[in-house]
Each structure stands twice: as C-alpha cells, then as structure tokens.
Coordinates of C-alpha atoms in Angstrom, one line a residue:
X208 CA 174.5 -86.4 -22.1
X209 CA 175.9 -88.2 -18.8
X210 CA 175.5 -86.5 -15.4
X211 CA 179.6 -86.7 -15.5
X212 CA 180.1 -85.2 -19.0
X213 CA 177.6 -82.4 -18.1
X214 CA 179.5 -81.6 -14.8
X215 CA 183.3 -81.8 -16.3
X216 CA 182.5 -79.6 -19.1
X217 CA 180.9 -77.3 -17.3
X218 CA 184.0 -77.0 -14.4
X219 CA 186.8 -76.8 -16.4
X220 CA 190.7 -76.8 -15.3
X221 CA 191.4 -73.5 -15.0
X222 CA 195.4 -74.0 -14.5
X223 CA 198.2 -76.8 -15.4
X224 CA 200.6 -78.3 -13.0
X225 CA 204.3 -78.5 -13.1
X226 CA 203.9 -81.3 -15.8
X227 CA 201.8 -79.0 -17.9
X228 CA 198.5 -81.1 -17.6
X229 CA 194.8 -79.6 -17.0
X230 CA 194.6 -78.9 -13.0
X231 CA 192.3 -76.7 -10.7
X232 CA 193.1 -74.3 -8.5
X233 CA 192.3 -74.7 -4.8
X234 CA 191.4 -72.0 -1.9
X235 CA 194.5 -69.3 -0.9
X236 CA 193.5 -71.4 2.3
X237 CA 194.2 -74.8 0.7
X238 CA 197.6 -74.1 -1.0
X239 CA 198.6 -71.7 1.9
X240 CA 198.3 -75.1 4.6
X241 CA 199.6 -77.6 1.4
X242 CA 203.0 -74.9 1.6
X243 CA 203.3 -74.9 5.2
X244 CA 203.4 -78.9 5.5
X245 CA 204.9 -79.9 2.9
X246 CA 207.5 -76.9 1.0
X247 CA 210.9 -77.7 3.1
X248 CA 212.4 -75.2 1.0
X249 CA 214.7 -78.5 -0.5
X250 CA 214.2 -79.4 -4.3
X251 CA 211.5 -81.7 -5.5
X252 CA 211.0 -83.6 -8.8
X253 CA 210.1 -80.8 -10.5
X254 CA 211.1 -77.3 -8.9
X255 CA 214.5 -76.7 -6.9
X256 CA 214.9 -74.9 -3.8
X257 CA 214.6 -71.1 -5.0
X258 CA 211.9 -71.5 -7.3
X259 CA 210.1 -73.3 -3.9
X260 CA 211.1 -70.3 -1.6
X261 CA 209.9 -67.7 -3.8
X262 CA 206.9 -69.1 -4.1
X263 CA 206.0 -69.7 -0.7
X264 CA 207.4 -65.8 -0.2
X265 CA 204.7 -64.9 -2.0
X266 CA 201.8 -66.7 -0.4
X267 CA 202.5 -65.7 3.1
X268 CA 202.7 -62.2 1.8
X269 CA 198.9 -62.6 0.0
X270 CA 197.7 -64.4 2.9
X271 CA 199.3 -61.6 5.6
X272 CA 197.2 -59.5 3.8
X273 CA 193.8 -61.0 3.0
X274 CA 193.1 -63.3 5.5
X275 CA 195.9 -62.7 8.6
X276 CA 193.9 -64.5 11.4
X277 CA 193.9 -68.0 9.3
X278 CA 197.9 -67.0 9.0
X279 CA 198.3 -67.1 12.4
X280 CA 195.9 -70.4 13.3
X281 CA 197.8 -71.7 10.4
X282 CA 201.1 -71.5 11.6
X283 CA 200.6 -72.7 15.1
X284 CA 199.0 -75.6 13.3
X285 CA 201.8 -76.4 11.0
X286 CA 204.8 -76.1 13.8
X287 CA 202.8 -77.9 16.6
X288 CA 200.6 -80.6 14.3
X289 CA 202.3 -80.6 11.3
X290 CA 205.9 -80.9 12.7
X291 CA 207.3 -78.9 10.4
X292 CA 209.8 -76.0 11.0
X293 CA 211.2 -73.2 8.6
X294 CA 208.0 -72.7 6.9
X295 CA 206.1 -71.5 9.9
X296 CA 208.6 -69.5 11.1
X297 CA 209.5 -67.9 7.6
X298 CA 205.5 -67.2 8.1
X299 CA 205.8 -65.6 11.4
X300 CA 208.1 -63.6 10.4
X301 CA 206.3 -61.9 7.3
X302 CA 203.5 -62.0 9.9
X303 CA 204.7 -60.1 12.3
X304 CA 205.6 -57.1 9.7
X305 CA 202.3 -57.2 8.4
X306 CA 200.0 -57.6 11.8
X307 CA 202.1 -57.4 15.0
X308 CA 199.4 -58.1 17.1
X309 CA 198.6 -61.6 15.7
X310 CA 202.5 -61.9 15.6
X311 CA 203.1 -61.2 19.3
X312 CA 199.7 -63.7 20.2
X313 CA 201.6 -66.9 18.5
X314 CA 204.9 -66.0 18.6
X315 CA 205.5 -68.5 21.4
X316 CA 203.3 -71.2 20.3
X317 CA 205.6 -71.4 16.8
X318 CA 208.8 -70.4 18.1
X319 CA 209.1 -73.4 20.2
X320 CA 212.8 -73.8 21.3
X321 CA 216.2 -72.3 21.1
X322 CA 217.0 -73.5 17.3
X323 CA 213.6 -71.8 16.2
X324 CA 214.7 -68.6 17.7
X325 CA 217.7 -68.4 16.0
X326 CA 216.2 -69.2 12.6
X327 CA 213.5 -66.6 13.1
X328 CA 216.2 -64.0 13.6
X329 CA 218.0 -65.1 10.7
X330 CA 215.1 -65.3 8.2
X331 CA 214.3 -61.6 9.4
X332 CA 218.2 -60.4 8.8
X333 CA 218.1 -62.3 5.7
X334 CA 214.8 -60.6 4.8
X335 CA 216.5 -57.5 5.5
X336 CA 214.4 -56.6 8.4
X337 CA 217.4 -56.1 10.8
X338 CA 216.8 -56.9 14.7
X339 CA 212.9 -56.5 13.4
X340 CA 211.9 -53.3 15.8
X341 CA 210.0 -53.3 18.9
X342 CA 207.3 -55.5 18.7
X343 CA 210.1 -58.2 17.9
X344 CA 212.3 -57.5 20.4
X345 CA 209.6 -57.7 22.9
X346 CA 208.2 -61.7 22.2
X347 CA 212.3 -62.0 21.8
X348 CA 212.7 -60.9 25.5
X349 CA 209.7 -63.4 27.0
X350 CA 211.2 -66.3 24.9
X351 CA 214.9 -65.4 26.6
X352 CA 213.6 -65.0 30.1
X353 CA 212.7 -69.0 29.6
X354 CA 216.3 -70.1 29.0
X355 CA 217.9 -72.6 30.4
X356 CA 221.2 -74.1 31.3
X357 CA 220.0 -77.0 29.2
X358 CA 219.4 -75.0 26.4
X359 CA 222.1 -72.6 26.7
X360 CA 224.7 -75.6 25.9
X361 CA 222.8 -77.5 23.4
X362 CA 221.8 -74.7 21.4
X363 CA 224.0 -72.0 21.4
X364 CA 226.5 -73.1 19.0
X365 CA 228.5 -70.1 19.4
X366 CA 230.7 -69.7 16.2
X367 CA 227.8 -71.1 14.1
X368 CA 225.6 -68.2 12.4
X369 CA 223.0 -66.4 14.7
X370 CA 223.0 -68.2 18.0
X371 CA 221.5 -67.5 21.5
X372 CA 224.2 -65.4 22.5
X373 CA 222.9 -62.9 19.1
X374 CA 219.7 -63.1 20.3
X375 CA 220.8 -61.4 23.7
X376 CA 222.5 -59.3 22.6
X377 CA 219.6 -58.1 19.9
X378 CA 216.8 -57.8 22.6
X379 CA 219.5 -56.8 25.6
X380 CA 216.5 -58.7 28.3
X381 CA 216.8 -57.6 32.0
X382 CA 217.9 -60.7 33.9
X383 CA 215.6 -61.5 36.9
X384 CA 218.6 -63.3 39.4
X385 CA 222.2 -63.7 39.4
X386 CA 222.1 -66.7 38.2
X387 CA 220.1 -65.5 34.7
X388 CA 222.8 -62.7 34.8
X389 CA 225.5 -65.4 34.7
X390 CA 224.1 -67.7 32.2
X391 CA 223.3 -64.3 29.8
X392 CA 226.9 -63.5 30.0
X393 CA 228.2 -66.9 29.2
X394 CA 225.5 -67.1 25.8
X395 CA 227.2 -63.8 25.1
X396 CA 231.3 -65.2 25.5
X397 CA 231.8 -63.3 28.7
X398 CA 233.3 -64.1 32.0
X399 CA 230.7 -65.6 34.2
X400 CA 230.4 -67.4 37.5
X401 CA 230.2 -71.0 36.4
X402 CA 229.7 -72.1 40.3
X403 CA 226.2 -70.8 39.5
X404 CA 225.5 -73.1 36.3
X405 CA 226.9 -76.7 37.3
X406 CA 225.4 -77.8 34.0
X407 CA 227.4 -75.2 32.1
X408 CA 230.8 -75.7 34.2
X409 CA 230.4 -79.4 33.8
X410 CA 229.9 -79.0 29.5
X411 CA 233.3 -76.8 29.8
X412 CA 235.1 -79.5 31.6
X413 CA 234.1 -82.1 29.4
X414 CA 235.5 -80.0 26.7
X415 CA 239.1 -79.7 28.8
X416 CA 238.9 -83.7 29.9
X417 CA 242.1 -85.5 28.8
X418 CA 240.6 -89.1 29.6
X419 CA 237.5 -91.3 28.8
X420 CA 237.4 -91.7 32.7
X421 CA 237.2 -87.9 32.7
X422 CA 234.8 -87.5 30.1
X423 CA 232.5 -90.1 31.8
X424 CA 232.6 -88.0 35.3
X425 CA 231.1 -85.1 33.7
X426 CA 228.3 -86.7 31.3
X427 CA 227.4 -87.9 34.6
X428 CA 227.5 -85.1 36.5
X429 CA 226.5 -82.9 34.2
X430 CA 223.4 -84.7 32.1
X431 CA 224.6 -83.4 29.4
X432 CA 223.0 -84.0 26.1
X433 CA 223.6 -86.0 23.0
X434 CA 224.2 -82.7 20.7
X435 CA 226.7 -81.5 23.0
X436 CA 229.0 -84.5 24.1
X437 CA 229.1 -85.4 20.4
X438 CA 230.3 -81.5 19.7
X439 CA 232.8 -81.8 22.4
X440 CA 234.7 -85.2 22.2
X441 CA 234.6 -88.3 19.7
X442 CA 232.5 -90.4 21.3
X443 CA 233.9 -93.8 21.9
X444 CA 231.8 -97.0 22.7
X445 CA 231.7 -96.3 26.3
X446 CA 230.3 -92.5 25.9
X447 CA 227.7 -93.7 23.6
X448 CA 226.6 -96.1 26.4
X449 CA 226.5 -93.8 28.8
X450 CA 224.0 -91.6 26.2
X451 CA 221.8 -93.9 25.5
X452 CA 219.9 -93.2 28.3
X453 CA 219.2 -89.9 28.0
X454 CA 219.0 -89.6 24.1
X455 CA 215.2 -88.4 22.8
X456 CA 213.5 -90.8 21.0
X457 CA 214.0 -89.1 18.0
X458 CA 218.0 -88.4 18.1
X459 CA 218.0 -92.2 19.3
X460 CA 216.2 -92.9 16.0
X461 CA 218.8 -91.1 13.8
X462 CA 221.2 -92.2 15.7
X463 CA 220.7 -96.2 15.6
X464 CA 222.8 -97.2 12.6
X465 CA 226.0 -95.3 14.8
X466 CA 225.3 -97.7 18.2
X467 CA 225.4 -100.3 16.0
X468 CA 228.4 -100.0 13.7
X469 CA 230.3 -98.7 17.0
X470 CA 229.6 -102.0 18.5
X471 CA 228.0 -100.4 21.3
X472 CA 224.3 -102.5 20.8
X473 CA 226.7 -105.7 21.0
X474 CA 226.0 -105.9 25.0
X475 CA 222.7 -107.2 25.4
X476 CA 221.6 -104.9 27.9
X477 CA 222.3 -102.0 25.8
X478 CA 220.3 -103.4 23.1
X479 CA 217.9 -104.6 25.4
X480 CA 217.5 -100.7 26.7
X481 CA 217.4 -99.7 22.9
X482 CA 214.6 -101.9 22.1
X483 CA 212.8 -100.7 25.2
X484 CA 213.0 -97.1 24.3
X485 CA 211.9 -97.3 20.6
X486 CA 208.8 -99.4 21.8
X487 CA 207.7 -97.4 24.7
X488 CA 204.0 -96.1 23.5
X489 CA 203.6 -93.4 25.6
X490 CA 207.2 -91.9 24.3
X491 CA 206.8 -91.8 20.9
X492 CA 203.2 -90.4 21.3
X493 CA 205.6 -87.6 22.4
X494 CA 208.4 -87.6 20.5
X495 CA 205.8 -86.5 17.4
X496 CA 208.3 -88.0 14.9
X497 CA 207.4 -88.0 11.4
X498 CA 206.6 -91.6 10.4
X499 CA 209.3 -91.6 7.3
X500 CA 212.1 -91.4 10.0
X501 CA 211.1 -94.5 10.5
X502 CA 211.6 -96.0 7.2
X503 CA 214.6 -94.5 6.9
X504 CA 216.0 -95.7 9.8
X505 CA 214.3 -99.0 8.9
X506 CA 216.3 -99.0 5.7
X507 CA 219.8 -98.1 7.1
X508 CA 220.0 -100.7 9.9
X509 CA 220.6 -104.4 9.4
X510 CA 220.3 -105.9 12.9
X511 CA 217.1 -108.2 13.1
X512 CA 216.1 -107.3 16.7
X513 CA 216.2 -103.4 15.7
X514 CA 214.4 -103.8 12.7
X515 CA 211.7 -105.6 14.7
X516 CA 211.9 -102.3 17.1
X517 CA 211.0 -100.6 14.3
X518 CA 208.2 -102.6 13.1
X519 CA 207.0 -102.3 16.2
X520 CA 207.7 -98.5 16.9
X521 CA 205.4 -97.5 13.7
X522 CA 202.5 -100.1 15.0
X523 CA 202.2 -98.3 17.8
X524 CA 202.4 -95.0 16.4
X525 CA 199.7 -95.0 14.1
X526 CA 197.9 -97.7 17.2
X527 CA 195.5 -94.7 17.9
X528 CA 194.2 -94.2 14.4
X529 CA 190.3 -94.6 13.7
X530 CA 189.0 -97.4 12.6
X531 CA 187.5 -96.5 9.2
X532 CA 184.8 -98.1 7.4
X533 CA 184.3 -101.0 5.1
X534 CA 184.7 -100.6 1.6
X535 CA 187.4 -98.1 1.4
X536 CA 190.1 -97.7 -1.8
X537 CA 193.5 -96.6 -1.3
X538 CA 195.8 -95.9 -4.0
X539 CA 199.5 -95.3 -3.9
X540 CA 201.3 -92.5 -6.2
X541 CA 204.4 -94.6 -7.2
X542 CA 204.8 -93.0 -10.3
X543 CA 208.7 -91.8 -11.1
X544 CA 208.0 -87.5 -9.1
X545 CA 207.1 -89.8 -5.7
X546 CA 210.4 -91.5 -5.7
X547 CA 212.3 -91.0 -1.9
X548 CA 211.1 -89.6 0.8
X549 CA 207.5 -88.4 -0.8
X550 CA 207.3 -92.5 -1.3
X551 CA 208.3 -93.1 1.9
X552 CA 205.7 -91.3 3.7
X553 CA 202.7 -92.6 1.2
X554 CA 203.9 -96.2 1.4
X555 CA 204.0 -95.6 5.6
X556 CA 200.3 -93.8 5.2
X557 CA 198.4 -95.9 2.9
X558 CA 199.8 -99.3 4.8
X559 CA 198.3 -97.7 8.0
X560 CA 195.3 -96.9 6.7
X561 CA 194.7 -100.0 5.0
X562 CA 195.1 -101.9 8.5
X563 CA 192.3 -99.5 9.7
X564 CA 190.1 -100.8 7.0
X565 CA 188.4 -104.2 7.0
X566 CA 187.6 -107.4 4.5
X567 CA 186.5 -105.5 1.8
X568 CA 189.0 -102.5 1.5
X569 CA 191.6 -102.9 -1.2
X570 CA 195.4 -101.1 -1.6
X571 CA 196.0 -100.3 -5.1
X572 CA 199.4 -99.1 -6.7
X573 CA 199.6 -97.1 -10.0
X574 CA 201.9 -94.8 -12.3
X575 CA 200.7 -94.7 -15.8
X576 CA 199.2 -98.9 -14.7
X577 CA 197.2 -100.1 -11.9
X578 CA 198.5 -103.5 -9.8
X579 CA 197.1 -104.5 -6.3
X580 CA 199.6 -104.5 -3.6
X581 CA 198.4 -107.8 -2.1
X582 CA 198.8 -106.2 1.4
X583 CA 198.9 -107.8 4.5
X584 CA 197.0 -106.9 7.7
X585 CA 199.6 -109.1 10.1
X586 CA 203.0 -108.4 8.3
X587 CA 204.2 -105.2 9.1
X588 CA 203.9 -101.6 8.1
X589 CA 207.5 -101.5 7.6
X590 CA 208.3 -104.5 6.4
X591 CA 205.4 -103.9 3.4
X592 CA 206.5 -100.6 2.8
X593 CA 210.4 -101.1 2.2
X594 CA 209.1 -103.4 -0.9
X595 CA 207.2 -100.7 -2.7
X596 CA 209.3 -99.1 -4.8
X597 CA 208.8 -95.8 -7.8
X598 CA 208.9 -96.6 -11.4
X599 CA 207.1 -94.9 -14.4
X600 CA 204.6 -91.8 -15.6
X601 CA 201.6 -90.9 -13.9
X602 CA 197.8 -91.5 -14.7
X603 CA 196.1 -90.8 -11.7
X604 CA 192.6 -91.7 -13.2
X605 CA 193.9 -95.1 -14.1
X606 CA 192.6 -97.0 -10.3
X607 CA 189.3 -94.7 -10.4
X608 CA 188.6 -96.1 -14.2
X609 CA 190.2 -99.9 -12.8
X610 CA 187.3 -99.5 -10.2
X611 CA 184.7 -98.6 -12.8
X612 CA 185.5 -101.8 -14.9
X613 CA 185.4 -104.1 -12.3
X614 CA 181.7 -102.5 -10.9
X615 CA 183.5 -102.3 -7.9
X616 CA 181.7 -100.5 -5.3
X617 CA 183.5 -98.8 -2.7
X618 CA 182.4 -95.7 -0.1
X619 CA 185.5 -94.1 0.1
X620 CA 188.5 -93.7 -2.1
X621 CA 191.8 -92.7 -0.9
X622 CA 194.1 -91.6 -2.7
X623 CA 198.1 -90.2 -1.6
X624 CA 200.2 -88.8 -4.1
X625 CA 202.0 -85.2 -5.4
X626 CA 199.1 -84.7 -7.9
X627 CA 201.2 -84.7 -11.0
X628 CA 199.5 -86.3 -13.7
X629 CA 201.0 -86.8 -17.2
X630 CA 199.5 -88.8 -19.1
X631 CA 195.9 -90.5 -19.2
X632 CA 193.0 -89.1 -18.5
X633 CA 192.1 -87.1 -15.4
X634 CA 191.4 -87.9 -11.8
X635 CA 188.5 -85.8 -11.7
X636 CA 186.8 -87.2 -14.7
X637 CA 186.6 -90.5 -13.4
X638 CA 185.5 -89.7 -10.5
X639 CA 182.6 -88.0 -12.3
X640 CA 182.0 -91.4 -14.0
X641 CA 182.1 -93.8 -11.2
X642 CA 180.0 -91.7 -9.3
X643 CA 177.2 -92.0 -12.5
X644 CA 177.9 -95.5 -12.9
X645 CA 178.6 -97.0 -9.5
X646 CA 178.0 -95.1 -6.5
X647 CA 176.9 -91.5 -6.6
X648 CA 178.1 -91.0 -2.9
X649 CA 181.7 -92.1 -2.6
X650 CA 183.5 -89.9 -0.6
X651 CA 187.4 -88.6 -1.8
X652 CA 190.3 -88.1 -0.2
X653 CA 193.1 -86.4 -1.5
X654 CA 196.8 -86.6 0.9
X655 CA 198.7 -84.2 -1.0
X656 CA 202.3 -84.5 0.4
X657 CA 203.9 -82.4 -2.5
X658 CA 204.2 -78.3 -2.2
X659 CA 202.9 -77.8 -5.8
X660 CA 200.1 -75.8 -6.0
X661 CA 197.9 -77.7 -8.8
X662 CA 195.2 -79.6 -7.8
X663 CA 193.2 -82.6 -9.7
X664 CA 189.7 -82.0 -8.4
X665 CA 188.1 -78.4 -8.2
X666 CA 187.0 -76.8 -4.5
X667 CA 182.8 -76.7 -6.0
X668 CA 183.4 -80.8 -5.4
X669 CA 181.5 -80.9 -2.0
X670 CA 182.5 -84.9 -1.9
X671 CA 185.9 -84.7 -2.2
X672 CA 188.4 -84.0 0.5
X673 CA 191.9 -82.4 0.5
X674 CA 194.6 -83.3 3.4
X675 CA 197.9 -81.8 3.1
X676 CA 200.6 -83.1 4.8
X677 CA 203.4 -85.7 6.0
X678 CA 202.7 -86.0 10.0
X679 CA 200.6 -89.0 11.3
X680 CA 197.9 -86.6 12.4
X681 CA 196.4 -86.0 8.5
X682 CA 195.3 -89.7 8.6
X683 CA 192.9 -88.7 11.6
X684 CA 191.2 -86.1 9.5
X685 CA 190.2 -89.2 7.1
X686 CA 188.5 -90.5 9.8
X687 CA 187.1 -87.9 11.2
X688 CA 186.0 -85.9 7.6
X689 CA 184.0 -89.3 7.2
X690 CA 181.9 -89.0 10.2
X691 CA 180.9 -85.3 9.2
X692 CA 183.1 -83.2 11.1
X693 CA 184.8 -80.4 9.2
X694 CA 187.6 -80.3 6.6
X695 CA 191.0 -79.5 7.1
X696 CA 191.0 -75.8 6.5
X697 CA 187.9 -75.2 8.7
X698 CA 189.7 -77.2 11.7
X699 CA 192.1 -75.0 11.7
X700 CA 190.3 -72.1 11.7
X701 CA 189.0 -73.1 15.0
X702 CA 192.1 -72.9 16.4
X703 CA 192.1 -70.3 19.1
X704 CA 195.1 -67.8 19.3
X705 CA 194.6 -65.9 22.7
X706 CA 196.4 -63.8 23.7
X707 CA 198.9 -64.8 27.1
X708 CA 200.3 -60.9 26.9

C-alpha cells in the first residue's frame, strides 16, 4: 500500500463543504481568523448575508469563551492588518460582554475612528445590549476625549442612525476646555460658540453659500474634507479641483472615474497631480488599501494615463514583498464560486507572487481543467489580471495531479481559492501522491479568501499552510512561513495587548 493511500485513509474528512464534498475541519483558531478576514456579512456564492452573520455570531461567542486572549490578539489583527471592519468590531463587542478586561485593553486599537464607534454602538443596540454598562461607557469616554473638529464634521452624520452626537450623549464625557464643551454641544445639535471651531463654522457656511465663489472661500478656509463638501453642495468641476488635493488616497481611488467623467482630469495639471498622488510609494504604504480596489478602479476607468497610474500604483504596493524561492507553483481558483471580487483579489495575489518567483515558477489556472496562464514578469499586474476571467466547476486536485504527470518538481505550491470543490478528486489526496512520487518535502500554501468554514487539507498536515485573508500583508506570511518562522495563527498570538489604562 502507498505512503499516500496509507495516510488518506487513515485521516479521513470529517465534514463537507457548502458543495457537499468531503472537507476537514480546521482549529476554532483557524476558522475564527478565516471569519474575521474574509465574512463581510455580504452574500457569497453559496450562503447569503444572514446565514453568514449567524454564523460568525456563533464563533465569537465559542471563542469569547474558550480561548478569549486569542479573541482579543485576533481582532486587533484583523482591523489593523487585515483591514477589515464590522467583523472585528461585532467581535469586540461580544468580547467585551464576555471579558471586560481584555475588551477595555483593545478597545482603542480596533475602534480606530469615528465611523467604528458608531457601528460598535449600533451592533451592541442591535444585540440588545443597550448603551452596554460601565465598562463600555468608560473606553467610550477615552475614545470621545480624542475628537476632533475634523472628525466631528466628517463623521457625524447627524440624521443618519447612531452618530457622534449619540455617542455623547450615551457616555455624557466631561469636556476638558471650552472649546471640547463647544464642539460636544454642536455633535449633540445644540447652540454652540462656532468662533471656537473655525473648521466647524466654515462646514456651516459652506452649507449656507449661494455661489461657487462662496463655496470655494470656505473649502479653502476651512480644509474641509471630501465626505463633507460632497454632503453639502453638488460639486461642480471647480470644487472637485480644489479636492483633489486633499482627497486620501483611497477616496481619490473610488473617486477617479467621477474626476474623469466631470472633465475635471482634462487640465493637465490636474491629471498630472492625480498621477502623482496614486504613484507616491510612501502614501499608499499608508493608505493600506485592499489591492482589489485597485482592479476595480482599474476596470471602471478608461483613460490610458490613469490606467498606467494604476499599473503602477499596485507595482509598488506589493514592491516590498519577499522574494520567494525557485520552483514555486501557483494556482488560481477560477472556477464559477470565485467569480467578482473573490477573483479579483486571487488574480491581483497570484500575479504578485508569481513576479516574486524566478525562471522556474509556473502560474496555473483551473476549475474542473488545468491551463497555464502564460504570465508575464514585465506586463503588468493589472493589466494580466483584468484578462482572467471565472468559468466552470471546481477540481482543486486537478493542477496537483497536472504536476504529478508531468514529474514536475516544484518546492512550494500555492494555491488561492474559496476551497469549494465539486467535482474530481481531492486536493489533499494529491498532495499525498506527489509528495510519494515527486518530492516528499513540498511545502503548501492555502490563501483562503472565502468565509466558509471547510477546509481541503486536515491541521495533522505539518507541510501545509493556511493564510486567510484579502489584504497584501497574507502574501508576506508565504514568505516568511517558508523560511521557518511561525504560521499564521501563532503570529498572532504573539501579538501583545497591554494594557494603556
């Protein structure tokens, strides 16, 4: 009997994923980091919006009980590495019912700004935790003595749901100045002294202005952001020109096919400032945008010179990734579940990876069949990406079975994809056979960028590697698992949460 045959009937799939195939379960751990990255609470392929929710509800509860202090590391992880939003903060909220103290140390390194504030408060109402009692109320308090002008008229949004204004008037804080005493009367609709907040008196002008002349004088004047001008007046091509300069990166980004169509990119120095701002290196390090805004963006525009931006802009942002060794497989998920953004983000990963890679690496693509995607190390990430596109089933032991035929020896295999196998034969099985046949010490990595909890290869499989996730910081780990260091799960265990009480 084969070493492979021996080890798959012995470790047997002990679940079925949302396709009804053989899978394995992974750690709590595992599937509680998968959630936090990648469950947006939208609908997927295969499970809608509710059926998503009360499943995560349920493994933040198990996790608030058995193992609180990963929670906690967890969260910070997913809000400040992960980029992700309502997930960690629907986290800290069953969090803080279940362990307060953990709660009140990463309260402030999850609840990040305004908007995330708000949320919180609404996912506790919503959970019918009320104004959530003292030990809420308290990291409420610290959060609101931080406030700004800045913030005050981008995020309040009085009218809205649950806004800043709420919050005050939940957690009643103590202003320290006069000046915090006007600006918590104004979040709460009250008669304050504007002279105090020139930001705030010039947003309220802007809002009275009766010309573009007017308008101008107090975007000026005030610096007042993108979010709010938009709120306050239609922007016309002039406004937009005087925004550009103080739009982040990101809202510039979403914003690109607007310049464009308004004819405001038609002066050269506009675009020229444009093209300047979506190439600066050291600003989208920053801007920690999630690398499918980019395709989107890429997809929506049509002028040549921004779609070279953009080309540019995801170069960059993935300039700092490791080099990783000779000899590596990567194989692309197209099937028919991976279709929109979950391709997006796999096409934009595996293209970057393969440019990490050298002579001997290959970039496979594969639903239920198996066709090299004749990639380019000089053409662009973007450019290569837009032309993959989903199609059929799913056989994710088809390229590991390709690679057996062919005697192809590789070290590594990568492989991104949402794990939901249909048809063929499995991953894991494979993997058990190429490893007999071909090279017993190939390492694999799994980039898992669905929120379904199956998994194709079992947690005994000390070789094989899972990364969850749809930020450009998973692609690191690959790097960085290879050399030895730890995997994902035991990185962010590491994570220190003290306490700045």
């Amino acid at each position: 009997m084969s070493i492979a045959k021996k080890l798959f009937s012995a470790i047997k799939p002990n679940m079925t994923n949302r396709d009804g195939y053989p899978a394995f379960a992974r750690s709590a751990e595992e599937q509680y980091v998968q959630t936090l990255v990648t469950n947006t609470f939208g609908n997927t392929f295969y499970a809608d919006q509710q059926e998503l929710l009360a499943e995560a509800d349920g493994l933040h509860r198990e996790m608030a009980q058995s193992n609180p202090q990963f929670m906690a590391k967890a969260l910070v992880y997913a809000r400040n590495e992960g980029y992700m939003r309502l997930q960690p903060l629907y986290g800290l909220a069953i969090l803080s019912a279940y362990r307060p103290d953990l709660f009140a140390k990463v309260f402030l390194q999850v609840v990040r700004i305004p908007s995330d504030l708000t949320d919180f408060l609404t996912i506790l109402q919503g959970m019918g935790r009320g104004e959530g009692g003292r030990a809420v109320k308290r990291q409420v308090n610290r959060f609101l003595s931080g406030v700004s002008e800045y913030w005050a008229i981008k995020y309040n949004g009085r009218g809205r749901g649950y806004n800043l204004g709420d919050a005050i008037a939940t957690a009643h804080p103590k202003p320290a100045d006069l000046k915090q005493q006007a600006l918590f009367r104004y979040l709460r609709g009250q008669e304050a002294n504007l002279t105090l907040l020139p930001q705030v008196e010039a947003y309220e002008q802007l809002k009275r202005a009766a010309t573009e002349a007017e308008q101008l004088h107090w975007i000026e004047t005030g610096k007042l952001p993108h979010e709010v001008v938009t709120g306050a007046v239609k922007p016309t091509k002039a406004v937009w020109e005087a925004l550009i300069d103080q739009m982040p990166t990101f809202a510039l980004l979403r914003h690109l096919n607007t310049l464009d169509r308004s004819g405001t990119l038609d002066n050269r120095y506009n675009m020229e400032k444009v093209v300047a701002r979506l190439t600066d290196q050291r600003a989208l390090q920053k801007a920690k945008i999630l690398p499918f805004r980019f395709a989107k963006a890429f997809r929506q525009v049509q002028d040549s010179q921004l779609r070279d931006a953009l080309r540019d802009a995801v170069e960059y942002t993935f300039a700092n990734l490791p080099e990783l060794e000779d000899r590596t497989a990567i194989f692309l998920d197209i099937s028919g579940s991976m279709n929109g953004e979950y391709l997006q983000i796999g096409s934009v990963f595996a293209l970057a990876l393969y440019k990490k890679t050298q002579g001997n690496s290959l970039f496979w693509l594969f639903d239920t069949e198996v066709e090299d995607a004749k990639p380019s190390r000089r053409d662009s990430i973007l450019s290569q990406a837009d032309r993959i596109h989903a199609r059929g089933g799913t056989d994710t032991g088809a390229p590991v079975r390709k690679l057996l035929a062919e005697r192809r020896k590789v070290d590594q295999i990568v492989i991104i994809t949402d794990e939901q196998q249909n048809s063929g034969s499995p991953f894991y099985k494979a993997l058990l056979q190429y490893r007999t046949k071909v090279n017993p010490n190939v390492k694999a990595f799994i980039i898992d960028i669905a929120p379904y909890r199956s998994a194709m290869v079992p947690p005994q499989d000390r070789h094989t590697f899972y990364i969850y996730g749809w930020s450009d910081t998973v692609l690191s780990y690959i790097a960085q698992t290879a050399k030895g260091y730890d995997s994902m799960v035991q990185q962010i265990e590491a994570i220190p949460i003290e306490s700045d009480l």
